[in-house]
Structures are given as C-alpha cells and as structure tokens.
mmCIF file of C-alpha atoms in Angstrom:
data_model
loop_
_atom_site.group_PDB
_atom_site.id
_atom_site.type_symbol
_atom_site.label_atom_id
_atom_site.label_comp_id
_atom_site.label_asym_id
_atom_site.label_seq_id
_atom_site.Cartn_x
_atom_site.Cartn_y
_atom_site.Cartn_z
ATOM 1 C CA MET A 1 126.196 76.897 61.832
ATOM 2 C CA GLN A 2 127.974 77.509 65.117
ATOM 3 C CA ILE A 3 125.256 79.896 66.298
ATOM 4 C CA LEU A 4 122.519 77.423 65.285
ATOM 5 C CA GLY A 5 124.199 74.664 67.285
ATOM 6 C CA TYR A 6 124.531 76.990 70.270
ATOM 7 C CA ILE A 7 120.835 77.935 70.071
ATOM 8 C CA GLY A 8 119.787 74.275 69.683
ATOM 9 C CA TRP A 9 121.857 73.249 72.722
ATOM 10 C CA ARG A 10 120.421 76.041 74.875
ATOM 11 C CA VAL A 11 116.818 75.332 73.783
ATOM 12 C CA GLY A 12 117.295 71.618 74.523
ATOM 13 C CA ARG A 13 118.689 72.376 77.930
ATOM 14 C CA GLY A 14 115.783 74.738 78.624
ATOM 15 C CA LEU A 15 113.211 72.078 77.669
ATOM 16 C CA LEU A 16 114.949 69.499 79.879
ATOM 17 C CA THR A 17 114.937 71.947 82.791
ATOM 18 C CA PHE A 18 111.250 72.674 82.254
ATOM 19 C CA TRP A 19 110.365 68.962 82.146
ATOM 20 C CA PHE A 20 112.334 68.348 85.360
ATOM 21 C CA ALA A 21 110.604 71.251 87.141
ATOM 22 C CA VAL A 22 107.154 70.057 86.026
ATOM 23 C CA THR A 23 107.857 66.466 87.083
ATOM 24 C CA VAL A 24 109.184 67.380 90.516
ATOM 25 C CA THR A 25 106.254 69.746 91.085
ATOM 26 C CA PHE A 26 103.717 67.078 90.089
ATOM 27 C CA PHE A 27 104.966 64.531 92.617
ATOM 28 C CA LEU A 28 105.702 67.042 95.391
ATOM 29 C CA VAL A 29 102.156 68.409 95.240
ATOM 30 C CA ARG A 30 100.746 64.925 95.735
ATOM 31 C CA LEU A 31 102.960 64.349 98.739
ATOM 32 C CA LEU A 32 101.167 67.141 100.614
ATOM 33 C CA PRO A 33 99.316 65.791 103.665
ATOM 34 C CA GLY A 34 95.508 65.948 103.591
ATOM 35 C CA ASP A 35 92.609 65.043 101.345
ATOM 36 C CA PRO A 36 91.661 67.592 98.634
ATOM 37 C CA VAL A 37 88.201 66.050 98.296
ATOM 38 C CA LEU A 38 87.585 66.591 102.008
ATOM 39 C CA VAL A 39 88.578 70.245 101.637
ATOM 40 C CA VAL A 40 86.122 70.711 98.767
ATOM 41 C CA SER A 41 83.112 68.838 100.196
ATOM 42 C CA GLY A 42 83.505 68.987 103.959
ATOM 43 C CA PRO A 43 83.559 66.268 106.633
ATOM 44 C CA GLU A 44 79.867 65.359 106.208
ATOM 45 C CA MET A 45 80.216 63.776 102.759
ATOM 46 C CA THR A 46 79.501 60.065 102.335
ATOM 47 C CA GLU A 47 82.027 57.508 101.113
ATOM 48 C CA GLU A 48 80.109 57.163 97.827
ATOM 49 C CA ILE A 49 80.386 60.896 97.142
ATOM 50 C CA ARG A 50 84.067 60.850 98.028
ATOM 51 C CA ALA A 51 84.725 57.958 95.634
ATOM 52 C CA LYS A 52 82.834 59.730 92.848
ATOM 53 C CA MET A 53 84.748 62.986 93.358
ATOM 54 C CA LEU A 54 88.086 61.166 93.411
ATOM 55 C CA ALA A 55 87.126 59.559 90.093
ATOM 56 C CA ASP A 56 86.011 62.930 88.664
ATOM 57 C CA PHE A 57 89.317 64.538 89.651
ATOM 58 C CA GLY A 58 91.302 61.517 88.409
ATOM 59 C CA LEU A 59 92.813 61.033 91.873
ATOM 60 C CA ASP A 60 91.701 57.391 92.078
ATOM 61 C CA GLN A 61 94.290 56.404 89.475
ATOM 62 C CA PRO A 62 97.896 55.333 90.236
ATOM 63 C CA LEU A 63 100.379 58.222 90.346
ATOM 64 C CA THR A 64 102.111 57.122 87.147
ATOM 65 C CA THR A 65 98.765 57.073 85.295
ATOM 66 C CA GLN A 66 97.960 60.556 86.648
ATOM 67 C CA TYR A 67 101.409 61.774 85.621
ATOM 68 C CA VAL A 68 101.112 60.461 82.045
ATOM 69 C CA ALA A 69 97.628 61.985 81.704
ATOM 70 C CA TYR A 70 98.837 65.331 83.110
ATOM 71 C CA MET A 71 101.828 65.524 80.765
ATOM 72 C CA ARG A 72 99.585 64.633 77.795
ATOM 73 C CA GLU A 73 97.152 67.430 78.653
ATOM 74 C CA LEU A 74 100.016 69.841 79.365
ATOM 75 C CA ALA A 75 101.474 69.180 75.905
ATOM 76 C CA GLN A 76 98.103 70.368 74.525
ATOM 77 C CA GLY A 77 98.149 73.513 76.686
ATOM 78 C CA ASN A 78 95.544 72.229 79.149
ATOM 79 C CA LEU A 79 96.450 72.825 82.806
ATOM 80 C CA GLY A 80 93.308 71.157 84.153
ATOM 81 C CA VAL A 81 90.312 72.440 86.113
ATOM 82 C CA SER A 82 90.368 74.059 89.563
ATOM 83 C CA PHE A 83 88.905 71.739 92.228
ATOM 84 C CA LEU A 84 87.266 74.620 94.114
ATOM 85 C CA ARG A 85 86.243 77.054 91.392
ATOM 86 C CA SER A 86 85.389 74.508 88.684
ATOM 87 C CA GLN A 87 87.065 76.805 86.165
ATOM 88 C CA PRO A 88 89.984 76.109 83.828
ATOM 89 C CA VAL A 89 93.270 76.712 85.599
ATOM 90 C CA THR A 90 94.382 78.994 82.778
ATOM 91 C CA THR A 91 91.400 81.257 83.488
ATOM 92 C CA VAL A 92 92.204 81.361 87.202
ATOM 93 C CA LEU A 93 95.891 82.101 86.638
ATOM 94 C CA PHE A 94 95.484 84.607 83.817
ATOM 95 C CA GLU A 95 93.337 86.717 86.167
ATOM 96 C CA ARG A 96 96.363 86.928 88.479
ATOM 97 C CA LEU A 97 99.232 86.939 85.963
ATOM 98 C CA PRO A 98 99.063 90.667 85.008
ATOM 99 C CA TRP A 99 99.581 91.700 88.645
ATOM 100 C CA THR A 100 102.650 89.492 89.043
ATOM 101 C CA LEU A 101 104.100 90.625 85.694
ATOM 102 C CA LEU A 102 103.551 94.278 86.676
ATOM 103 C CA LEU A 103 105.242 93.775 90.046
ATOM 104 C CA THR A 104 108.237 91.698 88.904
ATOM 105 C CA SER A 105 108.932 93.739 85.765
ATOM 106 C CA SER A 106 108.783 97.006 87.752
ATOM 107 C CA ALA A 107 111.122 95.534 90.370
ATOM 108 C CA LEU A 108 113.540 94.354 87.682
ATOM 109 C CA VAL A 109 113.596 97.753 85.963
ATOM 110 C CA PHE A 110 114.199 99.626 89.232
ATOM 111 C CA THR A 111 116.868 97.096 90.231
ATOM 112 C CA ILE A 112 118.780 97.762 86.993
ATOM 113 C CA LEU A 113 118.250 101.545 87.119
ATOM 114 C CA LEU A 114 119.601 101.688 90.706
ATOM 115 C CA GLY A 115 122.149 98.883 90.317
ATOM 116 C CA ILE A 116 124.169 100.351 87.439
ATOM 117 C CA PRO A 117 124.946 103.757 89.009
ATOM 118 C CA LEU A 118 125.598 102.198 92.444
ATOM 119 C CA GLY A 119 127.914 99.577 90.900
ATOM 120 C CA VAL A 120 129.778 102.272 88.968
ATOM 121 C CA LEU A 121 130.009 104.455 92.079
ATOM 122 C CA ALA A 122 131.499 101.603 94.128
ATOM 123 C CA ALA A 123 133.956 100.592 91.379
ATOM 124 C CA THR A 124 135.220 104.087 90.616
ATOM 125 C CA ARG A 125 135.721 104.772 94.329
ATOM 126 C CA ALA A 126 137.127 101.368 95.214
ATOM 127 C CA ARG A 127 138.206 101.058 98.848
ATOM 128 C CA GLY A 128 136.761 104.535 99.562
ATOM 129 C CA TRP A 129 133.884 105.332 101.909
ATOM 130 C CA ALA A 130 131.295 105.114 99.118
ATOM 131 C CA ASP A 131 132.572 101.668 98.094
ATOM 132 C CA ARG A 132 132.533 100.417 101.672
ATOM 133 C CA ALA A 133 129.027 101.806 102.255
ATOM 134 C CA VAL A 134 127.709 100.128 99.104
ATOM 135 C CA GLN A 135 129.360 96.818 100.068
ATOM 136 C CA VAL A 136 127.994 96.903 103.625
ATOM 137 C CA VAL A 137 124.467 97.707 102.434
ATOM 138 C CA GLY A 138 124.760 95.070 99.724
ATOM 139 C CA ILE A 139 125.898 92.306 102.069
ATOM 140 C CA VAL A 140 123.210 93.209 104.607
ATOM 141 C CA GLY A 141 120.584 93.211 101.827
ATOM 142 C CA GLN A 142 121.676 89.762 100.652
ATOM 143 C CA SER A 143 121.673 88.402 104.187
ATOM 144 C CA ILE A 144 118.104 89.372 105.087
ATOM 145 C CA PHE A 145 115.289 86.990 104.093
ATOM 146 C CA VAL A 146 112.699 88.488 101.731
ATOM 147 C CA PRO A 147 109.752 88.190 104.183
ATOM 148 C CA SER A 148 111.811 89.967 106.848
ATOM 149 C CA ILE A 149 112.316 92.962 104.558
ATOM 150 C CA GLY A 150 108.629 92.897 103.625
ATOM 151 C CA ILE A 151 107.430 92.786 107.223
ATOM 152 C CA LEU A 152 109.869 95.573 108.202
ATOM 153 C CA LEU A 153 108.650 97.886 105.432
ATOM 154 C CA LEU A 154 105.043 96.949 106.093
ATOM 155 C CA TYR A 155 105.347 97.827 109.782
ATOM 156 C CA THR A 156 107.439 101.019 109.472
ATOM 157 C CA LEU A 157 106.247 102.692 106.266
ATOM 158 C CA GLY A 158 102.793 101.159 106.046
ATOM 159 C CA LEU A 159 101.439 100.678 109.553
ATOM 160 C CA MET A 160 103.417 103.177 111.656
ATOM 161 C CA ALA A 161 104.047 106.021 109.177
ATOM 162 C CA GLY A 162 100.888 105.402 107.137
ATOM 163 C CA LEU A 163 102.624 106.389 103.915
ATOM 164 C CA PHE A 164 101.534 103.410 101.833
ATOM 165 C CA PRO A 165 98.686 100.858 101.808
ATOM 166 C CA ILE A 166 99.475 97.683 103.746
ATOM 167 C CA GLY A 167 97.573 95.292 101.468
ATOM 168 C CA GLY A 168 95.810 94.768 98.151
ATOM 169 C CA ALA A 169 96.674 96.075 94.708
ATOM 170 C CA VAL A 170 94.156 98.877 94.056
ATOM 171 C CA ASN A 171 91.414 100.886 95.716
ATOM 172 C CA PRO A 172 88.197 99.363 94.269
ATOM 173 C CA ARG A 173 86.466 102.789 94.396
ATOM 174 C CA ALA A 174 89.177 104.503 92.317
ATOM 175 C CA VAL A 175 88.284 105.154 88.674
ATOM 176 C CA GLY A 176 90.010 106.691 85.668
ATOM 177 C CA PHE A 177 93.447 108.193 86.274
ATOM 178 C CA ASP A 178 93.012 107.791 90.037
ATOM 179 C CA ARG A 179 92.928 104.014 89.505
ATOM 180 C CA TYR A 180 96.430 104.074 87.942
ATOM 181 C CA LEU A 181 97.693 106.229 90.828
ATOM 182 C CA SER A 182 96.126 103.803 93.290
ATOM 183 C CA ILE A 183 97.827 100.820 91.577
ATOM 184 C CA ALA A 184 101.221 102.592 91.707
ATOM 185 C CA HIS A 185 100.650 103.590 95.351
ATOM 186 C CA HIS A 186 99.752 100.043 96.384
ATOM 187 C CA MET A 187 102.770 98.631 94.497
ATOM 188 C CA VAL A 188 105.417 100.758 96.234
ATOM 189 C CA LEU A 189 106.041 98.526 99.242
ATOM 190 C CA PRO A 190 105.967 95.147 97.401
ATOM 191 C CA CYS A 191 108.225 96.550 94.673
ATOM 192 C CA MET A 192 110.600 98.095 97.219
ATOM 193 C CA THR A 193 110.828 94.733 98.999
ATOM 194 C CA LEU A 194 111.857 92.921 95.825
ATOM 195 C CA VAL A 195 114.311 95.640 94.795
ATOM 196 C CA LEU A 196 116.045 95.720 98.179
ATOM 197 C CA SER A 197 116.324 91.923 98.252
ATOM 198 C CA SER A 198 117.786 91.606 94.741
ATOM 199 C CA LEU A 199 119.782 94.843 94.319
ATOM 200 C CA ALA A 200 122.844 93.709 96.256
ATOM 201 C CA GLY A 201 123.788 90.843 93.941
ATOM 202 C CA TYR A 202 123.568 93.065 90.888
ATOM 203 C CA VAL A 203 125.596 95.911 92.428
ATOM 204 C CA LEU A 204 128.357 93.722 93.863
ATOM 205 C CA THR A 205 128.755 91.749 90.608
ATOM 206 C CA LEU A 206 128.939 94.922 88.525
ATOM 207 C CA ARG A 207 131.409 96.461 90.977
ATOM 208 C CA SER A 208 133.862 93.552 90.776
ATOM 209 C CA THR A 209 133.684 93.172 86.981
ATOM 210 C CA LEU A 210 133.998 96.942 86.407
ATOM 211 C CA ILE A 211 137.070 97.181 88.667
ATOM 212 C CA GLU A 212 138.707 94.381 86.663
ATOM 213 C CA THR A 213 137.699 95.946 83.341
ATOM 214 C CA LEU A 214 139.072 99.376 84.282
ATOM 215 C CA GLY A 215 142.504 97.752 84.603
ATOM 216 C CA GLU A 216 142.451 96.403 81.030
ATOM 217 C CA GLU A 217 144.953 97.710 78.492
ATOM 218 C CA TYR A 218 142.324 99.284 76.231
ATOM 219 C CA CYS A 219 141.166 101.462 79.134
ATOM 220 C CA ASP A 220 144.783 102.567 79.741
ATOM 221 C CA LEU A 221 145.067 103.313 76.032
ATOM 222 C CA ALA A 222 141.919 105.447 76.137
ATOM 223 C CA ARG A 223 143.347 107.397 79.092
ATOM 224 C CA ALA A 224 146.647 107.843 77.231
ATOM 225 C CA LYS A 225 144.734 109.338 74.295
ATOM 226 C CA GLY A 226 143.301 111.992 76.621
ATOM 227 C CA ALA A 227 139.872 110.532 77.314
ATOM 228 C CA SER A 228 138.390 111.693 80.593
ATOM 229 C CA GLU A 229 137.905 109.095 83.344
ATOM 230 C CA ARG A 230 134.131 109.544 83.057
ATOM 231 C CA ARG A 231 134.307 108.681 79.323
ATOM 232 C CA VAL A 232 136.572 105.683 79.992
ATOM 233 C CA VAL A 233 134.126 104.339 82.553
ATOM 234 C CA TRP A 234 130.786 104.950 80.830
ATOM 235 C CA LYS A 235 131.791 104.510 77.174
ATOM 236 C CA HIS A 236 134.575 101.918 77.184
ATOM 237 C CA ALA A 237 134.641 99.872 80.408
ATOM 238 C CA LEU A 238 130.963 99.686 81.382
ATOM 239 C CA ARG A 239 129.911 98.079 78.102
ATOM 240 C CA ASN A 240 132.172 95.061 78.687
ATOM 241 C CA ALA A 241 131.538 94.971 82.427
ATOM 242 C CA LEU A 242 127.815 94.607 81.764
ATOM 243 C CA LEU A 243 128.301 91.295 79.895
ATOM 244 C CA PRO A 244 128.570 89.082 83.051
ATOM 245 C CA THR A 245 125.723 91.005 84.666
ATOM 246 C CA THR A 246 123.533 90.158 81.651
ATOM 247 C CA THR A 247 123.526 86.553 82.881
ATOM 248 C CA LEU A 248 122.787 87.809 86.364
ATOM 249 C CA ILE A 249 119.645 89.559 85.107
ATOM 250 C CA GLY A 250 118.221 86.190 84.030
ATOM 251 C CA LEU A 251 119.084 84.686 87.389
ATOM 252 C CA GLN A 252 117.653 87.717 89.164
ATOM 253 C CA LEU A 253 114.365 87.222 87.329
ATOM 254 C CA GLY A 254 114.111 83.749 88.812
ATOM 255 C CA PHE A 255 114.884 85.212 92.231
ATOM 256 C CA LEU A 256 112.263 87.940 91.725
ATOM 257 C CA VAL A 257 109.640 85.362 90.741
ATOM 258 C CA GLY A 258 110.407 83.322 93.853
ATOM 259 C CA GLY A 259 110.477 86.452 95.975
ATOM 260 C CA ALA A 260 107.167 87.582 94.475
ATOM 261 C CA VAL A 261 105.486 84.471 95.898
ATOM 262 C CA LEU A 262 106.509 85.494 99.416
ATOM 263 C CA THR A 263 106.013 89.226 98.846
ATOM 264 C CA GLU A 264 102.516 88.852 97.412
ATOM 265 C CA THR A 265 101.562 86.708 100.397
ATOM 266 C CA ILE A 266 102.798 89.332 102.888
ATOM 267 C CA TYR A 267 101.033 92.233 101.155
ATOM 268 C CA ALA A 268 97.909 90.261 100.095
ATOM 269 C CA TYR A 269 98.835 91.232 96.530
ATOM 270 C CA PRO A 270 96.492 89.386 94.100
ATOM 271 C CA GLY A 271 99.175 87.808 91.879
ATOM 272 C CA ILE A 272 100.357 84.284 91.096
ATOM 273 C CA GLY A 273 102.233 84.071 94.391
ATOM 274 C CA ARG A 274 99.064 84.810 96.355
ATOM 275 C CA ALA A 275 97.246 82.173 94.234
ATOM 276 C CA ILE A 276 99.915 79.605 95.202
ATOM 277 C CA TYR A 277 99.466 80.459 98.872
ATOM 278 C CA GLU A 278 95.671 80.048 98.630
ATOM 279 C CA ALA A 279 95.955 76.840 96.562
ATOM 280 C CA VAL A 280 98.240 75.225 99.171
ATOM 281 C CA GLY A 281 95.760 75.961 101.960
ATOM 282 C CA GLN A 282 92.826 74.701 99.877
ATOM 283 C CA MET A 283 94.721 71.726 98.402
ATOM 284 C CA ASP A 284 93.700 72.854 94.908
ATOM 285 C CA PHE A 285 96.267 70.679 93.078
ATOM 286 C CA PRO A 286 95.544 71.847 89.514
ATOM 287 C CA VAL A 287 95.929 75.554 90.391
ATOM 288 C CA LEU A 288 99.066 74.833 92.410
ATOM 289 C CA GLN A 289 100.617 72.801 89.593
ATOM 290 C CA GLY A 290 99.564 75.319 86.962
ATOM 291 C CA ALA A 291 101.092 78.223 88.908
ATOM 292 C CA PHE A 292 104.407 76.404 89.292
ATOM 293 C CA VAL A 293 104.394 75.411 85.616
ATOM 294 C CA LEU A 294 103.784 79.044 84.640
ATOM 295 C CA LEU A 295 106.560 80.318 86.925
ATOM 296 C CA ALA A 296 108.980 77.606 85.776
ATOM 297 C CA ALA A 297 108.280 78.424 82.139
ATOM 298 C CA THR A 298 108.870 82.138 82.828
ATOM 299 C CA VAL A 299 112.234 81.491 84.495
ATOM 300 C CA VAL A 300 113.354 78.985 81.828
ATOM 301 C CA VAL A 301 112.442 81.340 78.966
ATOM 302 C CA ALA A 302 114.113 84.297 80.708
ATOM 303 C CA ASN A 303 117.332 82.323 81.232
ATOM 304 C CA LEU A 304 117.199 81.001 77.660
ATOM 305 C CA LEU A 305 116.890 84.523 76.257
ATOM 306 C CA THR A 306 119.722 85.666 78.543
ATOM 307 C CA ASP A 307 121.981 82.839 77.310
ATOM 308 C CA LEU A 308 121.172 83.627 73.683
ATOM 309 C CA ILE A 309 121.795 87.367 74.122
ATOM 310 C CA TYR A 310 125.063 86.659 75.951
ATOM 311 C CA GLY A 311 126.130 84.266 73.185
ATOM 312 C CA ILE A 312 125.445 86.904 70.566
ATOM 313 C CA LEU A 313 127.265 89.647 72.501
ATOM 314 C CA ASP A 314 130.270 87.469 73.329
ATOM 315 C CA PRO A 315 131.111 84.905 70.576
ATOM 316 C CA ARG A 316 133.671 83.209 72.886
ATOM 317 C CA VAL A 317 130.928 81.482 74.925
ATOM 318 C CA ARG A 318 129.586 79.746 71.786
ATOM 319 C CA SER A 319 132.761 77.727 71.582
#
C-alpha cells in the first residue's frame, strides 16, 4: 500500500507539472510580438482575408476561450494544425522526433559511460592530481554555455580541421550501410557538445557520493575481510553511490533536451529543437506549442520514472 501511495503521489505531481508547463507555454507563445497571419499571407493581404484567417486559426477568440479549446483538443491527443504547412502538428513533429531521440539518447549513454569511470577515478584518488584535473575540467565544463561549446567544436574540429560535417544529419546521397556511417559521422559534434556540457554534473556528484560511501563501516568491514580496494569500490561502494546519481540522470535528461534545442540550431540538425527555432521565426504557434508539449512530457515522464526507480531501490524515500 505504501508503494502504491508513493506511485500515486509521484504521478499526480508529474501531471501537475505537465499542466503547468503546458499552460505557461500557451500564454508565453501568444505574448510573442508580431502577427502570425501576416507571416503566412504577406503584407499584401486585405483586411477581409486577415479576418477570415484569424477566424480559421481560432485567433479571433479571447485568450481564455483559446486556452480552453486547446486543452480540450490536447486531452484528445490533438496538437492542432501547422499554420504554414497545413499539416497536423503531430505529423510535423514526428518527422523530427527520431533525430532528437537519437541525439539525446546517444549523449545520455556516452555521458554515463564516461561519467562513471571518471567519477570513480576522482573519488579513489581524492586530492591527487587526477582528482584535481577532473574537478577543474568539470567546473570549466559546467561554466561554459552550451552554444559556446558547440561553436568552439564547430569551428575547430569541423571548419578548421575538417574532421566532421558542420551541419545536417546525413548525406542525402548515402545509401545502405554508408547512410548509417554518415548519420554517425554527422552526429559526432552535436553529441560531443551535449556530453561535454552535461558530463561535469554527473562526474562531480558521483565523486562526492563515492568518497562519502567509501568511508562507511561496511566498506571498512569488506577491507578487513581481505577484499581488494578495487572490489570494495566497484562491488560494494559504487552500487550505493549510484543511488543519488540515479536522480541526476533524470535531471540530466531535462538538461539534454534543453541543450538539444540550442545544439540542433547551431548544427542545423533536423530535430525538435530545430523545429522550435523555425517555428519561432515563422510564428507557427501550433508547432511551437506542440514541440514544447512534447519536450515537457518527455522530461516529466523521465523524472517520474527516475523517482519510481529511486523509490524502489531505496525504500527510505517512500516514507
């Protein structure tokens, strides 16, 4: 019963967070300066055409009426129709979603694969040169804005060294296995940007929790029984030290999603982030709202799953 109450509380909190994000996004989008009808039709349209298009888009209604209608359609899974493309928003976004999922999931996997050994290295050599180097690199990585890292990598490795493509997601002429290689090649710089911007938080959190865990009595007991320091670290201490970082993974996913919006814009990567950038410039409200709803839902679900996994792994948080 305790676990059911914990799940119900977390799900309720997730739904409330999602509603808040959708509501704020709805009103913020409509505060943007400019006229979306003017963007679609051009300055030569007559007042009659403008009034008809406003009525077709539902923009002639009061904001509260638009909000109620939007939430009603959203509850039925309808995100509206793109002003510019006259296609359902779900169609527009689902064309872009696979690219963003590929980029963010790859960045998350590489962040974890690099973060665990670096965190262990810093913790097991606390106050040594390796620890100090990891801390300095971590603090510098956290201090630099995501677009700055992206532009630096784009200029040095893409433009100057010519090692990687500076834009796009795939060579349109590549077919078969070469197409997969082209996708991986194009994804190196965007993925590296996200990994470098998110790695520091994961490494520094794991380092501090692992140092604390290695001082616990059960680790001393394992050493007293003759276990090697490597076994104490990787078999006994790391398992418990990873519990706090489990929560961080959910938070990092939200950071990666936000960073992907900026990264995709820098590298002209055809994902959801690039769609948001284009929708802002074209004042395509439905696509902009739909993209934010999709990203908010992704972050809320990821954090919900993280909370549930953490609650299962550590029963103390359920109380």
